[in-house]
Short mmCIF file of C-alpha atoms and ligand atoms in Angstrom, two decimals:
data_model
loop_
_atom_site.label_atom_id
_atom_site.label_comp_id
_atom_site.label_asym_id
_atom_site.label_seq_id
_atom_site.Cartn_x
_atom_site.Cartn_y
_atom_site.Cartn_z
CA UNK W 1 38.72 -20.23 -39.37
CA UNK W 2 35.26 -18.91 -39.50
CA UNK W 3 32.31 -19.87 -41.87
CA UNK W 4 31.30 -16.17 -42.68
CA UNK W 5 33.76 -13.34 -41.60
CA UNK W 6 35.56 -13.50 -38.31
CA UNK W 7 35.51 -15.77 -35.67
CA UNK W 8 33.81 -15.62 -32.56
CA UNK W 9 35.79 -16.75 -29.30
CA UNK W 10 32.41 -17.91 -27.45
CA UNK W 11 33.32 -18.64 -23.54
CA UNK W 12 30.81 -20.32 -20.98
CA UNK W 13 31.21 -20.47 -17.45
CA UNK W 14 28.98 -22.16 -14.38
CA UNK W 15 26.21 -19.63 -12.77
CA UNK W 16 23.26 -21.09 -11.30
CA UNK W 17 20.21 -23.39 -12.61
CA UNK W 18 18.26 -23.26 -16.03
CA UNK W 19 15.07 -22.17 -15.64
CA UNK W 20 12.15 -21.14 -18.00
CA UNK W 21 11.20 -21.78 -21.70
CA UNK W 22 13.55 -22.81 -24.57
CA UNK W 23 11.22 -22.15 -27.66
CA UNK W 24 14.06 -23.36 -30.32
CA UNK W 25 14.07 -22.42 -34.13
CA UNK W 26 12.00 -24.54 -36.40
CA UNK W 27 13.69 -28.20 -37.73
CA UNK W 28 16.37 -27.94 -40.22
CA UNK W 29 15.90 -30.91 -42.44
CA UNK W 30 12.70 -29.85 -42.63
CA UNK W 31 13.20 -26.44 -43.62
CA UNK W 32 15.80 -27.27 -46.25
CA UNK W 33 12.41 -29.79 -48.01
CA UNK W 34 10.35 -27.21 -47.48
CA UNK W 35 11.86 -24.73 -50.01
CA UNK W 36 12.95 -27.08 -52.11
CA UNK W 37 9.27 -29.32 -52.58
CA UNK W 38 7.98 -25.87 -52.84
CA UNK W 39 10.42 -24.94 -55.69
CA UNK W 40 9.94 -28.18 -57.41
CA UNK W 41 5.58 -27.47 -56.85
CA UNK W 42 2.85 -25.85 -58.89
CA UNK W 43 1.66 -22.75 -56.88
CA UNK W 44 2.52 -20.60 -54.03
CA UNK W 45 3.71 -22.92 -50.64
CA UNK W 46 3.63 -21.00 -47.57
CA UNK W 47 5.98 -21.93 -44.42
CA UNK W 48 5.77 -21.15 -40.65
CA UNK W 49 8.33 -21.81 -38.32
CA UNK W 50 10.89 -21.98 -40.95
CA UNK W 51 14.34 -21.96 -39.74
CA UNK W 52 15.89 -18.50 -41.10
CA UNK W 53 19.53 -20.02 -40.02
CA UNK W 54 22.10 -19.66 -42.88
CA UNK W 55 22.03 -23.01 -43.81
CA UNK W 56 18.53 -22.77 -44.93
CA UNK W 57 19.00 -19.17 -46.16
CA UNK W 58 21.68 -20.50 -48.51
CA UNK W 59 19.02 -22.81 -50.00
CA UNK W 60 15.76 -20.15 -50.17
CA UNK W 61 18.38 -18.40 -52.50
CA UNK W 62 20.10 -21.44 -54.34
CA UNK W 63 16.37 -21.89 -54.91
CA UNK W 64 15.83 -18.48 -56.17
CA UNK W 65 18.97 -19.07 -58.39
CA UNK W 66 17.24 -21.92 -60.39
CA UNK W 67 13.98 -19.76 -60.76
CA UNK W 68 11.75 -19.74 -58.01
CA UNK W 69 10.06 -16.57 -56.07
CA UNK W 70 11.03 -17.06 -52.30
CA UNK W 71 9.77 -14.61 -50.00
CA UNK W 72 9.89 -13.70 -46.90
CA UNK W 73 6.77 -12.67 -45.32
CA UNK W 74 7.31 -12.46 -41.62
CA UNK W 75 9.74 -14.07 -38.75
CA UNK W 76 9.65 -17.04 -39.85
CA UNK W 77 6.94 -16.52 -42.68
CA UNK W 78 7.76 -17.46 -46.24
CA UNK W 79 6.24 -17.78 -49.36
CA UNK W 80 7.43 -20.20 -52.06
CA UNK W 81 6.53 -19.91 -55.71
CA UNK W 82 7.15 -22.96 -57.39
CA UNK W 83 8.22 -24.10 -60.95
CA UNK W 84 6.75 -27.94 -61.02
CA UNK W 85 8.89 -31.12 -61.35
CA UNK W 86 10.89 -30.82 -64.66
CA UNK W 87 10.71 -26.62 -64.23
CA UNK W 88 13.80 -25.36 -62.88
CA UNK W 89 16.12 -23.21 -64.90
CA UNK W 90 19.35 -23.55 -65.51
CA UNK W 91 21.30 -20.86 -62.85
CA UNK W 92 23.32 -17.86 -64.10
CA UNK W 93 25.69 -18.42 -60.80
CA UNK W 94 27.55 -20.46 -58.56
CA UNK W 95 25.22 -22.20 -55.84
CA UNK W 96 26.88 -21.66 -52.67
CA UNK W 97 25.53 -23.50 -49.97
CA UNK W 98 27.67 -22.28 -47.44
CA UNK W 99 28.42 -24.71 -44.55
CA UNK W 100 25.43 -27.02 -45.58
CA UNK W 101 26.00 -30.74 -46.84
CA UNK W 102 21.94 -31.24 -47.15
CA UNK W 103 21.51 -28.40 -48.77
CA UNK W 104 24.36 -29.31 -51.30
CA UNK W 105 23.01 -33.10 -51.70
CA UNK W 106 19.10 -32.02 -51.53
CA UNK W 107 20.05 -29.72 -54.45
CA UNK W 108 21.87 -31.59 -56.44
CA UNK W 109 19.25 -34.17 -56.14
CA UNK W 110 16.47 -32.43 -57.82
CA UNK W 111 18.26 -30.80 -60.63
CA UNK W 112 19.83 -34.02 -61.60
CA UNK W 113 17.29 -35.42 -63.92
CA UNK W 114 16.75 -31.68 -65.64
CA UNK W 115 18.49 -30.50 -68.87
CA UNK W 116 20.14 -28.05 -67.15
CA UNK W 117 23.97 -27.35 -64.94
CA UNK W 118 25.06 -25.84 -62.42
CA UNK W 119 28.21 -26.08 -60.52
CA UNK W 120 27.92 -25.84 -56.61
CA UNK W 121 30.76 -24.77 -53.46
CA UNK W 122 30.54 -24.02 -50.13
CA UNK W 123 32.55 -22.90 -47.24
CA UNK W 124 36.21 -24.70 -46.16
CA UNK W 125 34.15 -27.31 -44.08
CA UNK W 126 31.64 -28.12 -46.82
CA UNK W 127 34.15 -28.15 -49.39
CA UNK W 128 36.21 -30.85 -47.27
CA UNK W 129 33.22 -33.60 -47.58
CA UNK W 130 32.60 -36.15 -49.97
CA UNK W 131 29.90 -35.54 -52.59
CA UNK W 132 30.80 -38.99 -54.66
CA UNK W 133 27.87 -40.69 -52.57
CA UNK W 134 25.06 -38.58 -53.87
CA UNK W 135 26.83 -38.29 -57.45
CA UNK W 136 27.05 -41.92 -58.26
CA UNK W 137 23.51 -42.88 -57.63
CA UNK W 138 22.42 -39.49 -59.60
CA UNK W 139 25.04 -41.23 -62.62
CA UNK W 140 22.78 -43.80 -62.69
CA UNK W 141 19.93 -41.54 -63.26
CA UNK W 142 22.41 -40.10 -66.79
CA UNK W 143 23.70 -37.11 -64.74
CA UNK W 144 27.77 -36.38 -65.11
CA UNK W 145 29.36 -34.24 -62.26
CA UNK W 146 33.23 -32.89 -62.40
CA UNK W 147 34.51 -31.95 -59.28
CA UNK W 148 37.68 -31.54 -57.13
CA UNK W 149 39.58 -35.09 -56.36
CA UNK W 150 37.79 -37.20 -54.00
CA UNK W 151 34.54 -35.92 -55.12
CA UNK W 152 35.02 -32.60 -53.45
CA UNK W 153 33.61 -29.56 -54.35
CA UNK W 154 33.32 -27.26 -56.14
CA UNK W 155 31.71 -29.14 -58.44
CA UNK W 156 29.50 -29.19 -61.74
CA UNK W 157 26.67 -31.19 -62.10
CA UNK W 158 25.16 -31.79 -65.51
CA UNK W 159 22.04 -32.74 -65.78
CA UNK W 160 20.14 -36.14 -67.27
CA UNK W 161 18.24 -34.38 -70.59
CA UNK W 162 16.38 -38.22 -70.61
CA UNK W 163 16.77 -39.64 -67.23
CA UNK W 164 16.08 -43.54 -66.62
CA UNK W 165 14.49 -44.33 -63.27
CA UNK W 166 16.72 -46.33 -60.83
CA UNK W 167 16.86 -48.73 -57.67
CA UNK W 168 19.54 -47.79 -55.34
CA UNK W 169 20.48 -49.42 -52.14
CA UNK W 170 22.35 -46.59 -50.27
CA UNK W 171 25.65 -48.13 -48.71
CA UNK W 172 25.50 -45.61 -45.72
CA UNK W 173 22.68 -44.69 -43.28
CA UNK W 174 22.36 -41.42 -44.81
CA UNK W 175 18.91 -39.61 -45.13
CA UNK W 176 20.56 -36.85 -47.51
CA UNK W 177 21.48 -39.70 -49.89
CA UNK W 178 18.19 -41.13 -49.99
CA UNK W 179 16.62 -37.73 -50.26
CA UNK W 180 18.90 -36.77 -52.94
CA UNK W 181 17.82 -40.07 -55.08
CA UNK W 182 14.47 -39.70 -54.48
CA UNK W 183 14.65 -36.36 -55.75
CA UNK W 184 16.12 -36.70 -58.78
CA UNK W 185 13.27 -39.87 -59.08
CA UNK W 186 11.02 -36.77 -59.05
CA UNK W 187 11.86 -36.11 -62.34
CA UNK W 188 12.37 -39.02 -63.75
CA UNK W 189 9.90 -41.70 -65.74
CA UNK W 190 8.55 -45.29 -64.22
CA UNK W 191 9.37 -45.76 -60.44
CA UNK W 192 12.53 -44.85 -58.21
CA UNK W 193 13.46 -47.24 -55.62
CA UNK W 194 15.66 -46.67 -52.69
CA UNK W 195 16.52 -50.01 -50.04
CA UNK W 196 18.14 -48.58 -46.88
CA UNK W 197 19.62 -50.98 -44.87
CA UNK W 198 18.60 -48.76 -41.77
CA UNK W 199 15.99 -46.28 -41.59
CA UNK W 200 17.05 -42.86 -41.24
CA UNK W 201 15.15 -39.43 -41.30
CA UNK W 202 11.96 -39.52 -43.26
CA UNK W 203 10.90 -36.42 -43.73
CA UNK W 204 11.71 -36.18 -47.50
CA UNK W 205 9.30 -39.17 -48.09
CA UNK W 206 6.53 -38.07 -45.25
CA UNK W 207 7.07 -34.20 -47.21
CA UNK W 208 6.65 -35.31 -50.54
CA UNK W 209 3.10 -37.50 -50.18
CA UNK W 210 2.13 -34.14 -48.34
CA UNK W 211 3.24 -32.54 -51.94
CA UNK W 212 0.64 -34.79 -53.96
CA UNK W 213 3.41 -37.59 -54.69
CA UNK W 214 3.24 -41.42 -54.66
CA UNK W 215 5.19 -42.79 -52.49
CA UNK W 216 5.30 -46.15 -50.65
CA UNK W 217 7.68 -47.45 -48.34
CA UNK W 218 8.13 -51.29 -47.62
CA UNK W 219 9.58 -53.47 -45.09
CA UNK W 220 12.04 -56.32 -46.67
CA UNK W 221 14.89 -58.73 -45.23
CA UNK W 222 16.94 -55.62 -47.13
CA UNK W 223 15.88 -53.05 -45.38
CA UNK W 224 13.01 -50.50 -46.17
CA UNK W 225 12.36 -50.70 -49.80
CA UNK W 226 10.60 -46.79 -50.85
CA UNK W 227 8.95 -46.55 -54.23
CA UNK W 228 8.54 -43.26 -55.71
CA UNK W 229 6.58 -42.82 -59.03
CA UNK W 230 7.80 -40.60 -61.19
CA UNK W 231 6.74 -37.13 -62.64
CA UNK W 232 3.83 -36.47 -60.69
CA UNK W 233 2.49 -32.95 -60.21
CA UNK W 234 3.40 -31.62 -56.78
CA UNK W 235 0.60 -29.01 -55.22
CA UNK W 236 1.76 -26.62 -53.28
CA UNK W 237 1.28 -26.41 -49.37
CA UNK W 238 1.03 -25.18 -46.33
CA UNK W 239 4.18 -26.08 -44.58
CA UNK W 240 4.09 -25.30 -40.32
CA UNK W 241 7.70 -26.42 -39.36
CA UNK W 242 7.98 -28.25 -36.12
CA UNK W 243 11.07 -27.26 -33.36
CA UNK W 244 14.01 -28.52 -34.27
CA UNK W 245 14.99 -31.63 -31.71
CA UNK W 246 18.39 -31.60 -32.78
CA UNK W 247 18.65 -27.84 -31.41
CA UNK W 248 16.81 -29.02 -28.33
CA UNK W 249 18.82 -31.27 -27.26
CA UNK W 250 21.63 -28.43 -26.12
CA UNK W 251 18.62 -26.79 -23.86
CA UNK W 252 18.23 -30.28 -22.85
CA UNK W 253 21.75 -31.22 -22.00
CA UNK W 254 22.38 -27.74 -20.64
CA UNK W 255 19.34 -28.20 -18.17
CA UNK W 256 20.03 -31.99 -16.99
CA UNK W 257 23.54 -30.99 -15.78
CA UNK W 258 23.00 -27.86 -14.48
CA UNK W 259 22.05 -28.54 -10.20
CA UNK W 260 18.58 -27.46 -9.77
CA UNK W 261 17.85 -26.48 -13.43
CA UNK W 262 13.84 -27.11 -14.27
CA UNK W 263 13.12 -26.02 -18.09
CA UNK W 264 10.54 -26.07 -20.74
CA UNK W 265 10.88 -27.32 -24.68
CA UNK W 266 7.68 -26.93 -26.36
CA UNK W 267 6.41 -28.21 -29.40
CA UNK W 268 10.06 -30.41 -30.29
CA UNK W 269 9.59 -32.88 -32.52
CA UNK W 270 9.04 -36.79 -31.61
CA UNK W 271 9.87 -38.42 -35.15
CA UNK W 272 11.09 -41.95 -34.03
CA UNK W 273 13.45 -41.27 -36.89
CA UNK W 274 15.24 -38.80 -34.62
CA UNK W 275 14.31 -39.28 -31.17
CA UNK W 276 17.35 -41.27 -30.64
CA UNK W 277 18.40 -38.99 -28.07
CA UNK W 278 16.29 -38.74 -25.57
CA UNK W 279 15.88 -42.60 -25.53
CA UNK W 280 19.50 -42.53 -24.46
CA UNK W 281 19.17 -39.88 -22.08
CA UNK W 282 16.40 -41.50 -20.24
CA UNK W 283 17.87 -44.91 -20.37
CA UNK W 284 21.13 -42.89 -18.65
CA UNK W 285 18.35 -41.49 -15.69
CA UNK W 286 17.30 -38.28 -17.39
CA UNK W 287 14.10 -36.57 -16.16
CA UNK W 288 12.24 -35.44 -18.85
CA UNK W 289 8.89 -35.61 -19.08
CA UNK W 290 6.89 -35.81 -22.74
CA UNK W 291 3.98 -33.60 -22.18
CA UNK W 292 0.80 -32.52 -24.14
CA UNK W 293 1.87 -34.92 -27.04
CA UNK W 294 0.56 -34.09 -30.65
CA UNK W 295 0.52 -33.76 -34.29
CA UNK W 296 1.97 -30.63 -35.57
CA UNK W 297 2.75 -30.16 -39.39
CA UNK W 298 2.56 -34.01 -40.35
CA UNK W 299 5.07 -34.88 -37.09
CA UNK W 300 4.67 -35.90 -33.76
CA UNK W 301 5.29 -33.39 -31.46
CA UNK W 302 5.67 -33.06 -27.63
CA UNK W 303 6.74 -30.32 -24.96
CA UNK W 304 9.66 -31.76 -23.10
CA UNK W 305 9.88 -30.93 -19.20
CA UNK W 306 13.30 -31.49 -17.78
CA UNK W 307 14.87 -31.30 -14.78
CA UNK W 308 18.64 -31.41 -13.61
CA UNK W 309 19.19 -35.32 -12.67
CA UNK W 310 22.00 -37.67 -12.15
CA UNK W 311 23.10 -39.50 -14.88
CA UNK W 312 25.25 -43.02 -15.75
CA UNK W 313 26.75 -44.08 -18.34
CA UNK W 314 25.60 -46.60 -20.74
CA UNK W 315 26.61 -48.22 -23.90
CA UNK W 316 24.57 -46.34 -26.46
CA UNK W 317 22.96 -48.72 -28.93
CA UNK W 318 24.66 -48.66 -32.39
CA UNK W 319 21.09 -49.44 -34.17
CA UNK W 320 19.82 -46.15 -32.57
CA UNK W 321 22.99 -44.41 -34.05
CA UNK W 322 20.78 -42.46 -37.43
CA UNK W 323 18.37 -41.56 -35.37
CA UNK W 324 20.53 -39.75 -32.70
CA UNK W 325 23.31 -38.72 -35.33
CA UNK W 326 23.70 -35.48 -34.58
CA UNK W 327 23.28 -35.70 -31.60
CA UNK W 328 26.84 -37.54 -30.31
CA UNK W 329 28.50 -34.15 -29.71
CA UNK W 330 26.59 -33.13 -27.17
CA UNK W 331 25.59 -36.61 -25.32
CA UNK W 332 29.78 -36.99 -25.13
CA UNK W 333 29.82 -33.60 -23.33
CA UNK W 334 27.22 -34.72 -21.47
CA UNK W 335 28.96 -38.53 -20.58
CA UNK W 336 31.80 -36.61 -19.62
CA UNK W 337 29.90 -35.62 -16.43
CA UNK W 338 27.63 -38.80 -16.07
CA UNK W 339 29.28 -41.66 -14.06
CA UNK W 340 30.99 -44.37 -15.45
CA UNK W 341 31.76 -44.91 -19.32
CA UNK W 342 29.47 -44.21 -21.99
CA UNK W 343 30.32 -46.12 -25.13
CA UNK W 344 29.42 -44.84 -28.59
CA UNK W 345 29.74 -47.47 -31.20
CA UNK W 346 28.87 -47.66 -34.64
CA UNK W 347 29.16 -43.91 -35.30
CA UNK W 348 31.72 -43.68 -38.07
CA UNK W 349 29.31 -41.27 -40.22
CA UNK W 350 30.35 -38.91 -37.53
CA UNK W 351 33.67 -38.83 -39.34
CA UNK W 352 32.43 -37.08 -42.75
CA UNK W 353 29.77 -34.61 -40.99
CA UNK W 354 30.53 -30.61 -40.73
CA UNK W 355 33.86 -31.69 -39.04
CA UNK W 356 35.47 -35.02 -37.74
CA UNK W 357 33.00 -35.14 -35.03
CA UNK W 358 34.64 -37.87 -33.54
CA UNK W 359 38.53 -36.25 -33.31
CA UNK W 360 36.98 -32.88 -32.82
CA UNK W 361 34.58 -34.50 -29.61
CA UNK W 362 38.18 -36.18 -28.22
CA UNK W 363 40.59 -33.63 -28.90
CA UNK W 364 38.10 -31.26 -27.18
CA UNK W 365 37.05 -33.32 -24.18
CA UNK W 366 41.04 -34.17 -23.46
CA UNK W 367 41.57 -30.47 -23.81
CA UNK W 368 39.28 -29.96 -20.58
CA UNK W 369 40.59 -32.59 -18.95
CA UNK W 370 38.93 -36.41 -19.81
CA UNK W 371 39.75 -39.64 -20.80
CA UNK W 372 38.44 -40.59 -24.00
CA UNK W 373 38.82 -43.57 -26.33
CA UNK W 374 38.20 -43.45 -30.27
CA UNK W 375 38.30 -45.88 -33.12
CA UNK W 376 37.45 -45.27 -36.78
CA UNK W 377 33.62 -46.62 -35.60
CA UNK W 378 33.73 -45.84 -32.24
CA UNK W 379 33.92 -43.18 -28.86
CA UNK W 380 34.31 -43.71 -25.83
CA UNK W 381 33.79 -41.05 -22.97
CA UNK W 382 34.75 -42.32 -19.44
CA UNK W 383 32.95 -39.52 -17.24
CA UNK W 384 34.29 -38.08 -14.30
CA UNK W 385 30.80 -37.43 -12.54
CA UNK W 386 29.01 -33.96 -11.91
CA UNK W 387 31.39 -31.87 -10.60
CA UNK W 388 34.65 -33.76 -12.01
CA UNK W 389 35.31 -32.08 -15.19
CA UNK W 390 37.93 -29.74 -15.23
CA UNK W 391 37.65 -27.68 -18.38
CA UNK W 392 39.82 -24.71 -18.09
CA UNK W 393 40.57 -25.17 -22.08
CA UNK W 394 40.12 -22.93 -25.64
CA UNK W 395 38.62 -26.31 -28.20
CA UNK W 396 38.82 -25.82 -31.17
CA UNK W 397 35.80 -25.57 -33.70
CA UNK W 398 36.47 -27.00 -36.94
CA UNK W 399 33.74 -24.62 -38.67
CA UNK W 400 30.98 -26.91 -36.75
CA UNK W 401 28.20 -25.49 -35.21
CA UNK W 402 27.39 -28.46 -33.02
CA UNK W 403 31.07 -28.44 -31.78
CA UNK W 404 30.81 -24.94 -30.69
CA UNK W 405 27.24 -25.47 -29.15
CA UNK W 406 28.36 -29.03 -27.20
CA UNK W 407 31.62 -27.33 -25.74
CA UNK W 408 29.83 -24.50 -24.47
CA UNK W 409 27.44 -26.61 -22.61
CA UNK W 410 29.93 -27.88 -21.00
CA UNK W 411 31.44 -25.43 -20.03
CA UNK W 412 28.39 -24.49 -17.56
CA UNK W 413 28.89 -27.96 -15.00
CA UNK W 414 33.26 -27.65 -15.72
CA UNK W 415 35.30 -26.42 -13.07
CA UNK W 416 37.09 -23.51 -14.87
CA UNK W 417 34.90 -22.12 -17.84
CA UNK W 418 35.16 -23.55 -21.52
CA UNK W 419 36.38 -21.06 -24.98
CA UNK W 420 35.62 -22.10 -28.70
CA UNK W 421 37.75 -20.39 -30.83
CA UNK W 422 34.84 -19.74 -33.31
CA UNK W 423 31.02 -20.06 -32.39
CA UNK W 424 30.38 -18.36 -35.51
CA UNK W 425 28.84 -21.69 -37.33
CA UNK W 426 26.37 -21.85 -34.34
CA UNK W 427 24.20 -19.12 -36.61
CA UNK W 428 23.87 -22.18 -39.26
CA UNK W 429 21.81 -23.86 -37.32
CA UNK W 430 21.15 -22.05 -34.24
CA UNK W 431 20.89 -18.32 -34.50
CA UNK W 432 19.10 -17.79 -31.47
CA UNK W 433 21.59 -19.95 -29.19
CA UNK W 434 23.01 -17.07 -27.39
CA UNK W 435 20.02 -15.70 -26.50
CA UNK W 436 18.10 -18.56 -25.91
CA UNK W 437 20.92 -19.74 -23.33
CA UNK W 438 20.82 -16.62 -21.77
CA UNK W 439 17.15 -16.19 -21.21
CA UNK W 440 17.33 -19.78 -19.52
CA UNK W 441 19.98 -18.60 -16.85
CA UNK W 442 23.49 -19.60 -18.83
CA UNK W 443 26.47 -17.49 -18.94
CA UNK W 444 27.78 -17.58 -22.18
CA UNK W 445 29.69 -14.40 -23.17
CA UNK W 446 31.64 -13.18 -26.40
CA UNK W 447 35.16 -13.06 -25.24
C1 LIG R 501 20.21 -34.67 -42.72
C2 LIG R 501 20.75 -35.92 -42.72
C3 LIG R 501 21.89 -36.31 -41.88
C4 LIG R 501 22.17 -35.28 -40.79
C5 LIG R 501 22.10 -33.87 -41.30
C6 LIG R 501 20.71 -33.59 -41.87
C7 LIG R 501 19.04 -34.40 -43.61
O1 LIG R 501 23.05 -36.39 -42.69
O2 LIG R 501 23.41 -35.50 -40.20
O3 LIG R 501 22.35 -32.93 -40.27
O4 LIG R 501 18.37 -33.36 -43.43
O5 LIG R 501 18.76 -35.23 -44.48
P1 LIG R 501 23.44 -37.75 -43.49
O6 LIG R 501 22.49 -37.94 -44.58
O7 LIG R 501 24.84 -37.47 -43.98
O8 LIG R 501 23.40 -38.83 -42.45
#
């Protein structure tokens, strides 16, 4: 089943090495904050770099729907006018945010503590996940939601006309969760407190102090313990969106397995928040190099050089699991081709993401031909070495872009070529994938 329209059978197939520069889209959790802190700030933000996949399209007009002027000035180029905290409007339509759990949670985050409701779907694979853990913290804040069983959307969400402010220890590693309740904090009188128990993305807290907001974040026994103060005015900005490292990695991937591949990424973002992979990929004998690095747009930023190497397997560290998360798909393509096991543990959030990420990684890699093992925490990839992969299968998709992508990067290094039965979710996150690919050297066709 597709996200929009009809699916795309994607196939890939080996050719020879990966070779220039791999410029990839601008960062999606930061694009998402970018619209909204602009929405929720007095004056006109402007972005660069912004990610114009449909993920972060679905927000620009969710914001639109709730009363802001988004624009779009250029590739890339928008212009935000914002409302101020406390300023949204109540929208005349259903918020669809298509395919995109942050974009749901983010939103429902930062109308929560307004007077206002709105209900909110999404596609089949959105509508599947569970929404409960971003609408019983925004309870506490006096906000009542009615959705599907389980939590599921669609879903209304009525807003707290006097929200109290609240300390929340998230029970998951889950950045949108934390984002969501800091949001709604926005709004909200006295201080907001979230504990996480393990750090995960921080861009909505780095984001909002660059908005004009107080915001401190404190290291306890508990975890990090992040005050925000309530109702402060947020200033608009200008935004310049760093590359996306999550999108780099399949350049990345793509080049280390590909004999004789040498390959640019410029400009990819080094948050230690999400440079869990390429920790992992060094510590399994990757050659990349972190060149020129820098500050871009409030991040640290560096131009990756990598070159095709030989890689082991390795037990992956489960503390390092948020800050690689979405990156498992493709390192288990990748183990599949390293030598010896690589052992994925503590990943269960992988479970709840666009699809089962952990089924839809096994079912896929046994389709082409390797032994995998899986718990309800766990995966466990026992490669077969560069050439040993046999591929030769169609894997199915799940409406999950980073399926599609990871299969099709195998499929370069398998023996017989790899099919997805729908790479249309890759344009979620990824528009430019095909291309991109392409211009490096891959053959990836439309079947
Ligand atoms: C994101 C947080 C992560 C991640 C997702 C983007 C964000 O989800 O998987 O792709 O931008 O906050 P969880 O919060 O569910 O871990």
């Amino acid at each position: 089943m597709s996200a929009h329209g009809s699916p795309i059978r994607m196939t890939s197939r080996k050719g020879g090495p990966l070779s220039g520069v791999a410029a990839v889209p601008g960062d999606k959790s930061i694009s998402h904050r970018a619209l909204i802190l602009g929405a929720l700030s007095v004056g006109t933000t402007r972005i660069t770099g912004l990610l114009e996949g449909q993920d972060v399209l679905d927000t620009a007009r969710a914001m639109q729907a709730f009363g802001a002027t988004v624009t779009r000035t250029g590739p890339g180029a928008w212009t935000v006018e914002g409302l101020g905290v406390g300023g949204f409007a109540e929208p005349a339509e259903v918020i669809d945010c298509g395919n995109s759990g942050t974009g749901v949670r983010l939103i429902m985050g930062c109308m929560a503590t307004s007077p206002i409701s709105a209900t909110f779907t999404g596609d089949a694979s959105l509508r599947k996940r569970p929404m409960g853990r971003v609408t019983d913290p925004l309870a506490l804040f006096g906000a009542r939601s009615y959705g599907r069983a389980g939590g599921r959307l669609p879903m209304t969400l009525v807003g707290a006309a006097e929200p109290v402010p609240v300390t929340y220890t998230t029970p998951m590693a889950s950045a949108q969760v934390k984002s969501a309740v800091l949001l709604a904090g926005l709004n909200a009188p006295g201080q907001t407190v979230v504990i996480e128990k393990t750090p995960t993305r921080d861009h909505t807290e780095r984001m909002l102090r660059g908005f004009g907001a107080e915001v401190t974040v404190e290291a306890t026994p508990e975890g990090n313990r992040i005050t925000l103060t309530g109702q402060p005015e947020l200033r608009a900005q200008e935004v310049a969106v760093p590359r996306d490292p999550s999108s780099a990695a399949f350049p990345v991937c793509a080049a280390l397995l590909v004999p004789g591949s040498d390959i640019l990424v410029p400009g990819v973002s080094q948050n230690p928040t999400r440079n869990g992979l390429f920790l992992t990929l060094r510590e399994m004998g990757a050659d990349i190099e972190f060149l020129n690095e820098r500050e871009e747009g409030g991040e640290p930023v560096a131009d990756l050089r990598v070159r095709h190497s030989a890689l082991t397997g390795i037990a992956v560290p489960p503390e390092r699991a948020a800050a690689q998360i979405d990156e498992y798909p493709v390192l288990a393509a990748l183990a599949a081709c390293a030598s010896g096991t690589t052992v994925m543990r503590g990943v269960h959030e992988l479970r709840v993401k666009e699809s089962d990420r952990i089924a839809a990684m096994a079912r896929g890699l046994e389709a082409c031909g390797v032994r995998v093992e899986e718990d309800e925490d766990t995966l466990i990839v026992h490669g077969l070495g560069p050439d040993g992969v046999p591929g030769g299968a169609t894997v199915a998709t799940h409406i999950d872009h980073r399926i599609a992508m990871s299969f099709l990067v195998l499929g370069l290094v398998s023996q017989q070529p790899i099919s997805v039965d729908d790479g249309s979710p890759i344009a979620t996150s990824f528009p430019v994938f095909e291309d991109l690919m392409r211009q490096l050297g891959a053959s990836i066709t439309r079947d």
